[in-house]
């Protein structure tokens, strides 16, 4: 059974940085797409970034390009999201997700991701 566990959220001032991690277990993820999504209060869940587990391909939402970086550590089975130059509008619950069909790359659609973590809160104060 796939398990995704996020960590690293918190409260940070605008302009600051946070690093989120997602520990993945229960499968061999070599053919998976790993994604990060976020959801602010009263808003729909939105795509943030994605990466193929077994390749260098990455994808970012326009709102985070140049500020966020998704990476993975195959040895530790983790996917990370480095977030720099944070803005108040980055506030929300951040979710790690896994899509087992790498053939769907590239995809920003949350409904195509079968597995989800419990989420971690990120709050950026102005």
Backbone as XML, in Angstrom:
<?xml version="1.0"?>
<chain id="A" units="angstrom">
  <residue number="1" name="UNK">
    <atom name="N" x="0.841" y="-1.192" z="0.000"/>
    <atom name="CA" x="0.000" y="0.000" z="0.000"/>
    <atom name="C" x="0.878" y="1.245" z="0.000"/>
  </residue>
  <residue number="2" name="UNK">
    <atom name="N" x="0.559" y="2.166" z="-0.903"/>
    <atom name="CA" x="1.355" y="3.384" z="-1.024"/>
    <atom name="C" x="1.070" y="4.317" z="0.147"/>
  </residue>
  <residue number="3" name="UNK">
    <atom name="N" x="2.140" y="4.821" z="0.720"/>
    <atom name="CA" x="2.019" y="5.835" z="1.768"/>
    <atom name="C" x="2.887" y="7.021" z="1.425"/>
  </residue>
  <residue number="4" name="UNK">
    <atom name="N" x="2.318" y="8.192" z="1.567"/>
    <atom name="CA" x="3.040" y="9.437" z="1.347"/>
    <atom name="C" x="2.902" y="10.283" z="2.603"/>
  </residue>
  <residue number="5" name="UNK">
    <atom name="N" x="4.020" y="10.701" z="3.149"/>
    <atom name="CA" x="3.996" y="11.472" z="4.392"/>
    <atom name="C" x="4.787" y="12.754" z="4.191"/>
  </residue>
  <residue number="6" name="UNK">
    <atom name="N" x="4.107" y="13.887" z="4.291"/>
    <atom name="CA" x="4.757" y="15.183" z="4.122"/>
    <atom name="C" x="5.286" y="15.698" z="5.449"/>
  </residue>
  <residue number="7" name="UNK">
    <atom name="N" x="6.306" y="16.533" z="5.345"/>
    <atom name="CA" x="6.844" y="17.227" z="6.508"/>
    <atom name="C" x="7.493" y="18.517" z="6.032"/>
  </residue>
  <residue number="8" name="UNK">
    <atom name="N" x="7.747" y="19.414" z="6.992"/>
    <atom name="CA" x="8.500" y="20.622" z="6.667"/>
    <atom name="C" x="7.695" y="21.896" z="6.572"/>
  </residue>
  <residue number="9" name="UNK">
    <atom name="N" x="6.386" y="21.817" z="6.738"/>
    <atom name="CA" x="5.594" y="23.038" z="6.688"/>
    <atom name="C" x="5.833" y="23.907" z="7.916"/>
  </residue>
  <residue number="10" name="UNK">
    <atom name="N" x="5.262" y="25.101" z="7.887"/>
    <atom name="CA" x="5.413" y="25.992" z="9.026"/>
    <atom name="C" x="5.035" y="27.406" z="8.687"/>
  </residue>
  <residue number="11" name="UNK">
    <atom name="N" x="5.406" y="28.315" z="9.579"/>
    <atom name="CA" x="5.127" y="29.742" z="9.419"/>
    <atom name="C" x="6.415" y="30.458" z="9.043"/>
  </residue>
  <residue number="12" name="UNK">
    <atom name="N" x="6.341" y="31.281" z="8.010"/>
    <atom name="CA" x="7.521" y="31.991" z="7.542"/>
    <atom name="C" x="7.096" y="33.381" z="7.059"/>
  </residue>
  <residue number="13" name="UNK">
    <atom name="N" x="7.997" y="34.328" z="7.149"/>
    <atom name="CA" x="7.707" y="35.668" z="6.658"/>
    <atom name="C" x="7.872" y="35.724" z="5.148"/>
  </residue>
  <residue number="14" name="UNK">
    <atom name="N" x="7.174" y="36.657" z="4.549"/>
    <atom name="CA" x="7.306" y="36.855" z="3.104"/>
    <atom name="C" x="8.772" y="37.073" z="2.747"/>
  </residue>
  <residue number="15" name="UNK">
    <atom name="N" x="9.189" y="36.436" z="1.667"/>
    <atom name="CA" x="10.581" y="36.500" z="1.245"/>
    <atom name="C" x="11.431" y="35.365" z="1.777"/>
  </residue>
  <residue number="16" name="UNK">
    <atom name="N" x="10.886" y="34.613" z="2.724"/>
    <atom name="CA" x="11.630" y="33.521" z="3.329"/>
    <atom name="C" x="11.547" y="32.236" z="2.527"/>
  </residue>
  <residue number="17" name="UNK">
    <atom name="N" x="12.094" y="31.168" z="3.107"/>
    <atom name="CA" x="12.164" y="29.876" z="2.421"/>
    <atom name="C" x="11.688" y="28.760" z="3.337"/>
  </residue>
  <residue number="18" name="UNK">
    <atom name="N" x="11.176" y="27.718" z="2.716"/>
    <atom name="CA" x="10.831" y="26.481" z="3.403"/>
    <atom name="C" x="11.154" y="25.326" z="2.466"/>
  </residue>
  <residue number="19" name="UNK">
    <atom name="N" x="11.415" y="24.186" z="3.069"/>
    <atom name="CA" x="11.654" y="22.976" z="2.278"/>
    <atom name="C" x="10.686" y="21.900" z="2.764"/>
  </residue>
  <residue number="20" name="UNK">
    <atom name="N" x="9.845" y="21.442" z="1.857"/>
    <atom name="CA" x="8.911" y="20.362" z="2.167"/>
    <atom name="C" x="9.497" y="19.039" z="1.690"/>
  </residue>
  <residue number="21" name="UNK">
    <atom name="N" x="9.229" y="17.992" z="2.450"/>
    <atom name="CA" x="9.662" y="16.654" z="2.056"/>
    <atom name="C" x="8.474" y="15.714" z="2.059"/>
  </residue>
  <residue number="22" name="UNK">
    <atom name="N" x="8.549" y="14.724" z="1.180"/>
    <atom name="CA" x="7.507" y="13.704" z="1.086"/>
    <atom name="C" x="8.197" y="12.348" z="1.101"/>
  </residue>
  <residue number="23" name="UNK">
    <atom name="N" x="7.961" y="11.578" z="2.142"/>
    <atom name="CA" x="8.515" y="10.237" z="2.250"/>
    <atom name="C" x="7.535" y="9.259" z="1.632"/>
  </residue>
  <residue number="24" name="UNK">
    <atom name="N" x="7.990" y="8.530" z="0.622"/>
    <atom name="CA" x="7.129" y="7.601" z="-0.113"/>
    <atom name="C" x="7.500" y="6.160" z="0.220"/>
  </residue>
  <residue number="25" name="UNK">
    <atom name="N" x="6.493" y="5.325" z="0.416"/>
    <atom name="CA" x="6.751" y="3.914" z="0.724"/>
    <atom name="C" x="5.633" y="3.053" z="0.169"/>
  </residue>
  <residue number="26" name="UNK">
    <atom name="N" x="5.899" y="1.761" z="0.084"/>
    <atom name="CA" x="4.873" y="0.804" z="-0.306"/>
    <atom name="C" x="4.931" y="0.345" z="-1.747"/>
  </residue>
  <residue number="27" name="UNK">
    <atom name="N" x="5.749" y="0.980" z="-2.549"/>
    <atom name="CA" x="5.849" y="0.605" z="-3.971"/>
    <atom name="C" x="7.251" y="0.923" z="-4.470"/>
  </residue>
  <residue number="28" name="UNK">
    <atom name="N" x="7.522" y="0.421" z="-5.666"/>
    <atom name="CA" x="8.673" y="0.902" z="-6.423"/>
    <atom name="C" x="8.162" y="2.040" z="-7.297"/>
  </residue>
  <residue number="29" name="UNK">
    <atom name="N" x="8.706" y="3.223" z="-7.117"/>
    <atom name="CA" x="8.132" y="4.405" z="-7.740"/>
    <atom name="C" x="8.785" y="4.784" z="-9.062"/>
  </residue>
  <residue number="30" name="UNK">
    <atom name="N" x="9.565" y="3.911" z="-9.620"/>
    <atom name="CA" x="10.349" y="4.281" z="-10.795"/>
    <atom name="C" x="9.491" y="4.724" z="-11.977"/>
  </residue>
  <residue number="31" name="UNK">
    <atom name="N" x="8.248" y="4.256" z="-12.073"/>
    <atom name="CA" x="7.384" y="4.648" z="-13.189"/>
    <atom name="C" x="6.274" y="5.600" z="-12.757"/>
  </residue>
  <residue number="32" name="UNK">
    <atom name="N" x="6.499" y="6.288" z="-11.678"/>
    <atom name="CA" x="5.496" y="7.198" z="-11.153"/>
    <atom name="C" x="5.839" y="8.648" z="-11.485"/>
  </residue>
  <residue number="33" name="UNK">
    <atom name="N" x="4.806" y="9.455" z="-11.489"/>
    <atom name="CA" x="4.953" y="10.901" z="-11.479"/>
    <atom name="C" x="4.659" y="11.356" z="-10.051"/>
  </residue>
  <residue number="34" name="UNK">
    <atom name="N" x="5.515" y="12.181" z="-9.503"/>
    <atom name="CA" x="5.323" y="12.716" z="-8.164"/>
    <atom name="C" x="4.983" y="14.196" z="-8.277"/>
  </residue>
  <residue number="35" name="UNK">
    <atom name="N" x="3.947" y="14.596" z="-7.561"/>
    <atom name="CA" x="3.499" y="15.978" z="-7.671"/>
    <atom name="C" x="3.292" y="16.638" z="-6.321"/>
  </residue>
  <residue number="36" name="UNK">
    <atom name="N" x="3.281" y="17.951" z="-6.348"/>
    <atom name="CA" x="2.921" y="18.761" z="-5.191"/>
    <atom name="C" x="1.740" y="19.641" z="-5.587"/>
  </residue>
  <residue number="37" name="UNK">
    <atom name="N" x="0.745" y="19.665" z="-4.724"/>
    <atom name="CA" x="-0.424" y="20.505" z="-4.909"/>
    <atom name="C" x="-0.626" y="21.325" z="-3.641"/>
  </residue>
  <residue number="38" name="UNK">
    <atom name="N" x="-1.432" y="22.356" z="-3.735"/>
    <atom name="CA" x="-1.753" y="23.132" z="-2.544"/>
    <atom name="C" x="-3.205" y="23.575" z="-2.594"/>
  </residue>
  <residue number="39" name="UNK">
    <atom name="N" x="-3.723" y="23.842" z="-1.402"/>
    <atom name="CA" x="-5.103" y="24.280" z="-1.300"/>
    <atom name="C" x="-5.221" y="25.344" z="-0.220"/>
  </residue>
  <residue number="40" name="UNK">
    <atom name="N" x="-5.677" y="26.509" z="-0.633"/>
    <atom name="CA" x="-5.916" y="27.602" z="0.303"/>
    <atom name="C" x="-7.374" y="27.542" z="0.757"/>
  </residue>
  <residue number="41" name="UNK">
    <atom name="N" x="-7.676" y="28.123" z="1.922"/>
    <atom name="CA" x="-9.058" y="28.106" z="2.418"/>
    <atom name="C" x="-10.034" y="28.700" z="1.417"/>
  </residue>
  <residue number="42" name="UNK">
    <atom name="N" x="-11.099" y="27.965" z="1.133"/>
    <atom name="CA" x="-12.122" y="28.448" z="0.217"/>
    <atom name="C" x="-11.770" y="28.346" z="-1.251"/>
  </residue>
  <residue number="43" name="UNK">
    <atom name="N" x="-10.614" y="27.761" z="-1.545"/>
    <atom name="CA" x="-10.184" y="27.648" z="-2.941"/>
    <atom name="C" x="-10.014" y="26.190" z="-3.330"/>
  </residue>
  <residue number="44" name="UNK">
    <atom name="N" x="-9.977" y="25.963" z="-4.632"/>
    <atom name="CA" x="-9.776" y="24.609" z="-5.123"/>
    <atom name="C" x="-8.298" y="24.213" z="-5.011"/>
  </residue>
  <residue number="45" name="UNK">
    <atom name="N" x="-8.092" y="22.914" z="-4.988"/>
    <atom name="CA" x="-6.717" y="22.415" z="-4.959"/>
    <atom name="C" x="-6.051" y="22.771" z="-6.290"/>
  </residue>
  <residue number="46" name="UNK">
    <atom name="N" x="-4.819" y="23.260" z="-6.209"/>
    <atom name="CA" x="-4.125" y="23.672" z="-7.421"/>
    <atom name="C" x="-2.759" y="23.021" z="-7.532"/>
  </residue>
  <residue number="47" name="UNK">
    <atom name="N" x="-2.362" y="22.827" z="-8.764"/>
    <atom name="CA" x="-1.073" y="22.222" z="-9.072"/>
    <atom name="C" x="0.059" y="23.180" z="-8.729"/>
  </residue>
  <residue number="48" name="UNK">
    <atom name="N" x="1.142" y="22.616" z="-8.195"/>
    <atom name="CA" x="2.334" y="23.408" z="-7.886"/>
    <atom name="C" x="3.527" y="22.947" z="-8.729"/>
  </residue>
  <residue number="49" name="UNK">
    <atom name="N" x="3.856" y="21.662" z="-8.636"/>
    <atom name="CA" x="5.018" y="21.142" z="-9.348"/>
    <atom name="C" x="4.905" y="19.633" z="-9.468"/>
  </residue>
  <residue number="50" name="UNK">
    <atom name="N" x="5.631" y="19.077" z="-10.452"/>
    <atom name="CA" x="5.649" y="17.631" z="-10.631"/>
    <atom name="C" x="6.977" y="17.223" z="-11.224"/>
  </residue>
  <residue number="51" name="UNK">
    <atom name="N" x="7.322" y="15.953" z="-11.025"/>
    <atom name="CA" x="8.557" y="15.411" z="-11.579"/>
    <atom name="C" x="8.370" y="13.928" z="-11.841"/>
  </residue>
  <residue number="52" name="UNK">
    <atom name="N" x="9.013" y="13.457" z="-12.877"/>
    <atom name="CA" x="9.066" y="12.024" z="-13.105"/>
    <atom name="C" x="10.040" y="11.430" z="-12.100"/>
  </residue>
  <residue number="53" name="UNK">
    <atom name="N" x="9.668" y="10.308" z="-11.506"/>
    <atom name="CA" x="10.558" y="9.714" z="-10.512"/>
    <atom name="C" x="11.868" y="9.247" z="-11.138"/>
  </residue>
  <residue number="54" name="UNK">
    <atom name="N" x="11.808" y="8.759" z="-12.374"/>
    <atom name="CA" x="12.993" y="8.132" z="-12.972"/>
    <atom name="C" x="13.655" y="8.984" z="-14.042"/>
  </residue>
  <residue number="55" name="UNK">
    <atom name="N" x="13.395" y="10.261" z="-14.051"/>
    <atom name="CA" x="14.011" y="11.092" z="-15.076"/>
    <atom name="C" x="14.173" y="12.521" z="-14.618"/>
  </residue>
  <residue number="56" name="UNK">
    <atom name="N" x="14.689" y="13.348" z="-15.475"/>
    <atom name="CA" x="14.948" y="14.725" z="-15.092"/>
    <atom name="C" x="13.818" y="15.679" z="-15.386"/>
  </residue>
  <residue number="57" name="UNK">
    <atom name="N" x="12.710" y="15.186" z="-15.936"/>
    <atom name="CA" x="11.625" y="16.078" z="-16.315"/>
    <atom name="C" x="10.946" y="16.677" z="-15.102"/>
  </residue>
  <residue number="58" name="UNK">
    <atom name="N" x="10.719" y="17.978" z="-15.154"/>
    <atom name="CA" x="9.972" y="18.678" z="-14.114"/>
    <atom name="C" x="8.961" y="19.617" z="-14.758"/>
  </residue>
  <residue number="59" name="UNK">
    <atom name="N" x="7.970" y="19.967" z="-13.971"/>
    <atom name="CA" x="6.890" y="20.826" z="-14.451"/>
    <atom name="C" x="6.475" y="21.725" z="-13.304"/>
  </residue>
  <residue number="60" name="UNK">
    <atom name="N" x="6.234" y="23.001" z="-13.588"/>
    <atom name="CA" x="5.887" y="23.959" z="-12.547"/>
    <atom name="C" x="4.690" y="24.797" z="-12.966"/>
  </residue>
  <residue number="61" name="UNK">
    <atom name="N" x="3.899" y="25.172" z="-11.976"/>
    <atom name="CA" x="2.870" y="26.169" z="-12.219"/>
    <atom name="C" x="3.550" y="27.511" z="-12.490"/>
  </residue>
  <residue number="62" name="UNK">
    <atom name="N" x="2.930" y="28.328" z="-13.321"/>
    <atom name="CA" x="3.524" y="29.623" z="-13.648"/>
    <atom name="C" x="3.754" y="30.463" z="-12.399"/>
  </residue>
  <residue number="63" name="UNK">
    <atom name="N" x="2.887" y="30.323" z="-11.425"/>
    <atom name="CA" x="2.961" y="31.151" z="-10.222"/>
    <atom name="C" x="4.174" y="30.850" z="-9.354"/>
  </residue>
  <residue number="64" name="UNK">
    <atom name="N" x="4.819" y="29.700" z="-9.559"/>
    <atom name="CA" x="5.950" y="29.336" z="-8.712"/>
    <atom name="C" x="7.252" y="29.177" z="-9.494"/>
  </residue>
  <residue number="65" name="UNK">
    <atom name="N" x="7.200" y="29.298" z="-10.798"/>
    <atom name="CA" x="8.410" y="29.144" z="-11.615"/>
    <atom name="C" x="9.483" y="30.121" z="-11.174"/>
  </residue>
  <residue number="66" name="UNK">
    <atom name="N" x="10.688" y="29.603" z="-11.057"/>
    <atom name="CA" x="11.813" y="30.445" z="-10.654"/>
    <atom name="C" x="11.949" y="30.597" z="-9.154"/>
  </residue>
  <residue number="67" name="UNK">
    <atom name="N" x="10.939" y="30.171" z="-8.393"/>
    <atom name="CA" x="10.995" y="30.279" z="-6.930"/>
    <atom name="C" x="10.998" y="28.900" z="-6.259"/>
  </residue>
  <residue number="68" name="UNK">
    <atom name="N" x="10.305" y="27.946" z="-6.823"/>
    <atom name="CA" x="10.197" y="26.607" z="-6.246"/>
    <atom name="C" x="10.992" y="25.613" z="-7.089"/>
  </residue>
  <residue number="69" name="UNK">
    <atom name="N" x="11.528" y="24.605" z="-6.419"/>
    <atom name="CA" x="12.261" y="23.544" z="-7.102"/>
    <atom name="C" x="11.843" y="22.194" z="-6.535"/>
  </residue>
  <residue number="70" name="UNK">
    <atom name="N" x="11.420" y="21.300" z="-7.414"/>
    <atom name="CA" x="11.077" y="19.945" z="-7.009"/>
    <atom name="C" x="12.274" y="19.041" z="-7.288"/>
  </residue>
  <residue number="71" name="UNK">
    <atom name="N" x="12.547" y="18.140" z="-6.360"/>
    <atom name="CA" x="13.659" y="17.217" z="-6.541"/>
    <atom name="C" x="13.325" y="15.906" z="-5.842"/>
  </residue>
  <residue number="72" name="UNK">
    <atom name="N" x="14.082" y="14.876" z="-6.167"/>
    <atom name="CA" x="13.827" y="13.587" z="-5.523"/>
    <atom name="C" x="15.156" y="12.954" z="-5.138"/>
  </residue>
  <residue number="73" name="UNK">
    <atom name="N" x="15.088" y="12.141" z="-4.105"/>
    <atom name="CA" x="16.258" y="11.409" z="-3.627"/>
    <atom name="C" x="15.881" y="9.935" z="-3.724"/>
  </residue>
  <residue number="74" name="UNK">
    <atom name="N" x="16.374" y="9.272" z="-4.765"/>
    <atom name="CA" x="15.986" y="7.878" z="-4.991"/>
    <atom name="C" x="16.440" y="6.973" z="-3.846"/>
  </residue>
  <residue number="75" name="UNK">
    <atom name="N" x="17.585" y="7.250" z="-3.286"/>
    <atom name="CA" x="18.105" y="6.397" z="-2.219"/>
    <atom name="C" x="17.229" y="6.467" z="-0.970"/>
  </residue>
  <residue number="76" name="UNK">
    <atom name="N" x="16.662" y="7.646" z="-0.719"/>
    <atom name="CA" x="15.835" y="7.826" z="0.471"/>
    <atom name="C" x="14.343" y="7.717" z="0.178"/>
  </residue>
  <residue number="77" name="UNK">
    <atom name="N" x="14.001" y="7.561" z="-1.095"/>
    <atom name="CA" x="12.597" y="7.499" z="-1.498"/>
    <atom name="C" x="11.816" y="8.729" z="-1.046"/>
  </residue>
  <residue number="78" name="UNK">
    <atom name="N" x="12.404" y="9.880" z="-1.271"/>
    <atom name="CA" x="11.740" y="11.122" z="-0.895"/>
    <atom name="C" x="11.677" y="12.081" z="-2.080"/>
  </residue>
  <residue number="79" name="UNK">
    <atom name="N" x="10.653" y="12.911" z="-2.045"/>
    <atom name="CA" x="10.504" y="13.995" z="-3.012"/>
    <atom name="C" x="10.416" y="15.287" z="-2.215"/>
  </residue>
  <residue number="80" name="UNK">
    <atom name="N" x="11.161" y="16.272" z="-2.628"/>
    <atom name="CA" x="11.212" y="17.530" z="-1.881"/>
    <atom name="C" x="10.742" y="18.701" z="-2.732"/>
  </residue>
  <residue number="81" name="UNK">
    <atom name="N" x="10.302" y="19.727" z="-2.042"/>
    <atom name="CA" x="9.916" y="20.963" z="-2.707"/>
    <atom name="C" x="10.603" y="22.110" z="-1.974"/>
  </residue>
  <residue number="82" name="UNK">
    <atom name="N" x="11.615" y="22.676" z="-2.596"/>
    <atom name="CA" x="12.302" y="23.833" z="-2.044"/>
    <atom name="C" x="11.554" y="25.082" z="-2.473"/>
  </residue>
  <residue number="83" name="UNK">
    <atom name="N" x="11.130" y="25.863" z="-1.494"/>
    <atom name="CA" x="10.324" y="27.049" z="-1.783"/>
    <atom name="C" x="11.073" y="28.290" z="-1.314"/>
  </residue>
  <residue number="84" name="UNK">
    <atom name="N" x="11.438" y="29.136" z="-2.250"/>
    <atom name="CA" x="12.154" y="30.376" z="-1.949"/>
    <atom name="C" x="11.296" y="31.579" z="-2.309"/>
  </residue>
  <residue number="85" name="UNK">
    <atom name="N" x="11.683" y="32.710" z="-1.783"/>
    <atom name="CA" x="10.971" y="33.971" z="-2.066"/>
    <atom name="C" x="9.473" y="33.807" z="-1.868"/>
  </residue>
  <residue number="86" name="UNK">
    <atom name="N" x="9.112" y="33.256" z="-0.750"/>
    <atom name="CA" x="7.703" y="32.957" z="-0.493"/>
    <atom name="C" x="6.869" y="34.219" z="-0.383"/>
  </residue>
  <residue number="87" name="UNK">
    <atom name="N" x="5.629" y="34.092" z="-0.841"/>
    <atom name="CA" x="4.678" y="35.198" z="-0.834"/>
    <atom name="C" x="3.445" y="34.800" z="-0.011"/>
  </residue>
  <residue number="88" name="UNK">
    <atom name="N" x="2.722" y="35.770" z="0.511"/>
    <atom name="CA" x="1.503" y="35.429" z="1.267"/>
    <atom name="C" x="0.533" y="34.557" z="0.465"/>
  </residue>
  <residue number="89" name="UNK">
    <atom name="N" x="0.490" y="34.751" z="-0.833"/>
    <atom name="CA" x="-0.424" y="33.950" z="-1.668"/>
    <atom name="C" x="0.023" y="32.499" z="-1.818"/>
  </residue>
  <residue number="90" name="UNK">
    <atom name="N" x="1.200" y="32.164" z="-1.302"/>
    <atom name="CA" x="1.643" y="30.762" z="-1.287"/>
    <atom name="C" x="1.067" y="30.007" z="-0.091"/>
  </residue>
  <residue number="91" name="UNK">
    <atom name="N" x="0.376" y="30.702" z="0.774"/>
    <atom name="CA" x="-0.195" y="30.074" z="1.961"/>
    <atom name="C" x="-1.228" y="29.010" z="1.587"/>
  </residue>
  <residue number="92" name="UNK">
    <atom name="N" x="-1.181" y="27.886" z="2.287"/>
    <atom name="CA" x="-2.141" y="26.821" z="2.047"/>
    <atom name="C" x="-1.645" y="25.506" z="2.619"/>
  </residue>
  <residue number="93" name="UNK">
    <atom name="N" x="-2.452" y="24.488" z="2.450"/>
    <atom name="CA" x="-2.037" y="23.133" z="2.805"/>
    <atom name="C" x="-1.398" y="22.515" z="1.556"/>
  </residue>
  <residue number="94" name="UNK">
    <atom name="N" x="-0.195" y="22.032" z="1.726"/>
    <atom name="CA" x="0.550" y="21.451" z="0.617"/>
    <atom name="C" x="0.471" y="19.928" z="0.702"/>
  </residue>
  <residue number="95" name="UNK">
    <atom name="N" x="0.130" y="19.328" z="-0.431"/>
    <atom name="CA" x="-0.042" y="17.883" z="-0.514"/>
    <atom name="C" x="0.954" y="17.267" z="-1.487"/>
  </residue>
  <residue number="96" name="UNK">
    <atom name="N" x="1.508" y="16.156" z="-1.096"/>
    <atom name="CA" x="2.313" y="15.326" z="-1.975"/>
    <atom name="C" x="1.387" y="14.307" z="-2.623"/>
  </residue>
  <residue number="97" name="UNK">
    <atom name="N" x="1.593" y="14.020" z="-3.904"/>
    <atom name="CA" x="0.735" y="13.083" z="-4.609"/>
    <atom name="C" x="1.551" y="12.233" z="-5.568"/>
  </residue>
  <residue number="98" name="UNK">
    <atom name="N" x="1.017" y="11.052" z="-5.886"/>
    <atom name="CA" x="1.697" y="10.139" z="-6.804"/>
    <atom name="C" x="0.732" y="9.649" z="-7.874"/>
  </residue>
  <residue number="99" name="UNK">
    <atom name="N" x="1.191" y="9.705" z="-9.107"/>
    <atom name="CA" x="0.441" y="9.203" z="-10.258"/>
    <atom name="C" x="1.210" y="8.005" z="-10.802"/>
  </residue>
  <residue number="100" name="UNK">
    <atom name="N" x="0.602" y="6.841" z="-10.807"/>
    <atom name="CA" x="1.300" y="5.620" z="-11.200"/>
    <atom name="C" x="1.423" y="5.449" z="-12.707"/>
  </residue>
  <residue number="101" name="UNK">
    <atom name="N" x="0.837" y="6.347" z="-13.481"/>
    <atom name="CA" x="0.899" y="6.235" z="-14.945"/>
    <atom name="C" x="1.807" y="7.317" z="-15.518"/>
  </residue>
  <residue number="102" name="UNK">
    <atom name="N" x="3.082" y="6.992" z="-15.644"/>
    <atom name="CA" x="4.051" y="7.969" z="-16.139"/>
    <atom name="C" x="3.751" y="8.366" z="-17.574"/>
  </residue>
  <residue number="103" name="UNK">
    <atom name="N" x="2.955" y="7.552" z="-18.278"/>
    <atom name="CA" x="2.597" y="7.886" z="-19.654"/>
    <atom name="C" x="1.719" y="9.120" z="-19.734"/>
  </residue>
  <residue number="104" name="UNK">
    <atom name="N" x="1.156" y="9.544" z="-18.613"/>
    <atom name="CA" x="0.305" y="10.740" z="-18.619"/>
    <atom name="C" x="1.125" y="12.033" z="-18.572"/>
  </residue>
  <residue number="105" name="UNK">
    <atom name="N" x="2.418" y="11.897" z="-18.442"/>
    <atom name="CA" x="3.259" y="13.095" z="-18.388"/>
    <atom name="C" x="3.148" y="13.927" z="-19.652"/>
  </residue>
  <residue number="106" name="UNK">
    <atom name="N" x="3.062" y="15.267" z="-19.550"/>
    <atom name="CA" x="2.970" y="16.039" z="-18.318"/>
    <atom name="C" x="1.519" y="16.200" z="-17.880"/>
  </residue>
  <residue number="107" name="UNK">
    <atom name="N" x="1.281" y="16.233" z="-16.592"/>
    <atom name="CA" x="-0.081" y="16.416" z="-16.125"/>
    <atom name="C" x="-0.131" y="17.309" z="-14.893"/>
  </residue>
  <residue number="108" name="UNK">
    <atom name="N" x="-1.068" y="18.235" z="-14.898"/>
    <atom name="CA" x="-1.311" y="19.111" z="-13.766"/>
    <atom name="C" x="-2.656" y="18.812" z="-13.122"/>
  </residue>
  <residue number="109" name="UNK">
    <atom name="N" x="-3.296" y="17.752" z="-13.567"/>
    <atom name="CA" x="-4.655" y="17.463" z="-13.124"/>
    <atom name="C" x="-4.640" y="16.640" z="-11.845"/>
  </residue>
  <residue number="110" name="UNK">
    <atom name="N" x="-5.186" y="17.162" z="-10.785"/>
    <atom name="CA" x="-5.111" y="16.462" z="-9.503"/>
    <atom name="C" x="-5.883" y="15.143" z="-9.527"/>
  </residue>
  <residue number="111" name="UNK">
    <atom name="N" x="-6.916" y="15.044" z="-10.358"/>
    <atom name="CA" x="-7.721" y="13.830" z="-10.368"/>
    <atom name="C" x="-7.000" y="12.652" z="-11.013"/>
  </residue>
  <residue number="112" name="UNK">
    <atom name="N" x="-5.862" y="12.906" z="-11.625"/>
    <atom name="CA" x="-5.092" y="11.813" z="-12.227"/>
    <atom name="C" x="-4.071" y="11.225" z="-11.261"/>
  </residue>
  <residue number="113" name="UNK">
    <atom name="N" x="-3.983" y="11.799" z="-10.075"/>
    <atom name="CA" x="-3.048" y="11.302" z="-9.065"/>
    <atom name="C" x="-3.824" y="10.399" z="-8.106"/>
  </residue>
  <residue number="114" name="UNK">
    <atom name="N" x="-3.368" y="9.165" z="-7.998"/>
    <atom name="CA" x="-4.122" y="8.175" z="-7.217"/>
    <atom name="C" x="-3.827" y="8.206" z="-5.723"/>
  </residue>
  <residue number="115" name="UNK">
    <atom name="N" x="-2.643" y="8.654" z="-5.362"/>
    <atom name="CA" x="-2.237" y="8.560" z="-3.963"/>
    <atom name="C" x="-1.900" y="9.941" z="-3.427"/>
  </residue>
  <residue number="116" name="UNK">
    <atom name="N" x="-2.284" y="10.179" z="-2.178"/>
    <atom name="CA" x="-2.119" y="11.501" z="-1.568"/>
    <atom name="C" x="-1.617" y="11.383" z="-0.131"/>
  </residue>
  <residue number="117" name="UNK">
    <atom name="N" x="-0.811" y="12.353" z="0.254"/>
    <atom name="CA" x="-0.428" y="12.471" z="1.642"/>
    <atom name="C" x="-1.484" y="13.235" z="2.417"/>
  </residue>
  <residue number="118" name="UNK">
    <atom name="N" x="-1.218" y="13.412" z="3.710"/>
    <atom name="CA" x="-2.206" y="14.056" z="4.571"/>
    <atom name="C" x="-2.127" y="15.574" z="4.514"/>
  </residue>
  <residue number="119" name="UNK">
    <atom name="N" x="-1.050" y="16.095" z="3.951"/>
    <atom name="CA" x="-0.897" y="17.537" z="3.812"/>
    <atom name="C" x="-0.098" y="18.160" z="4.943"/>
  </residue>
  <residue number="120" name="UNK">
    <atom name="N" x="0.546" y="19.264" z="4.638"/>
    <atom name="CA" x="1.289" y="20.025" z="5.630"/>
    <atom name="C" x="1.005" y="21.517" z="5.411"/>
  </residue>
  <residue number="121" name="UNK">
    <atom name="N" x="0.784" y="22.227" z="6.505"/>
    <atom name="CA" x="0.387" y="23.635" z="6.408"/>
    <atom name="C" x="1.594" y="24.535" z="6.185"/>
  </residue>
  <residue number="122" name="UNK">
    <atom name="N" x="1.459" y="25.430" z="5.220"/>
    <atom name="CA" x="2.451" y="26.474" z="4.975"/>
    <atom name="C" x="1.734" y="27.814" z="5.118"/>
  </residue>
  <residue number="123" name="UNK">
    <atom name="N" x="2.253" y="28.656" z="5.990"/>
    <atom name="CA" x="1.668" y="29.980" z="6.194"/>
    <atom name="C" x="2.750" y="31.025" z="5.994"/>
  </residue>
  <residue number="124" name="UNK">
    <atom name="N" x="2.503" y="31.946" z="5.077"/>
    <atom name="CA" x="3.445" y="33.014" z="4.778"/>
    <atom name="C" x="2.828" y="34.334" z="5.225"/>
  </residue>
  <residue number="125" name="UNK">
    <atom name="N" x="3.481" y="34.981" z="6.173"/>
    <atom name="CA" x="2.958" y="36.243" z="6.700"/>
    <atom name="C" x="3.558" y="37.425" z="5.942"/>
  </residue>
  <residue number="126" name="UNK">
    <atom name="N" x="2.783" y="38.478" z="5.833"/>
    <atom name="CA" x="3.250" y="39.657" z="5.090"/>
    <atom name="C" x="3.984" y="40.630" z="5.997"/>
  </residue>
</chain>
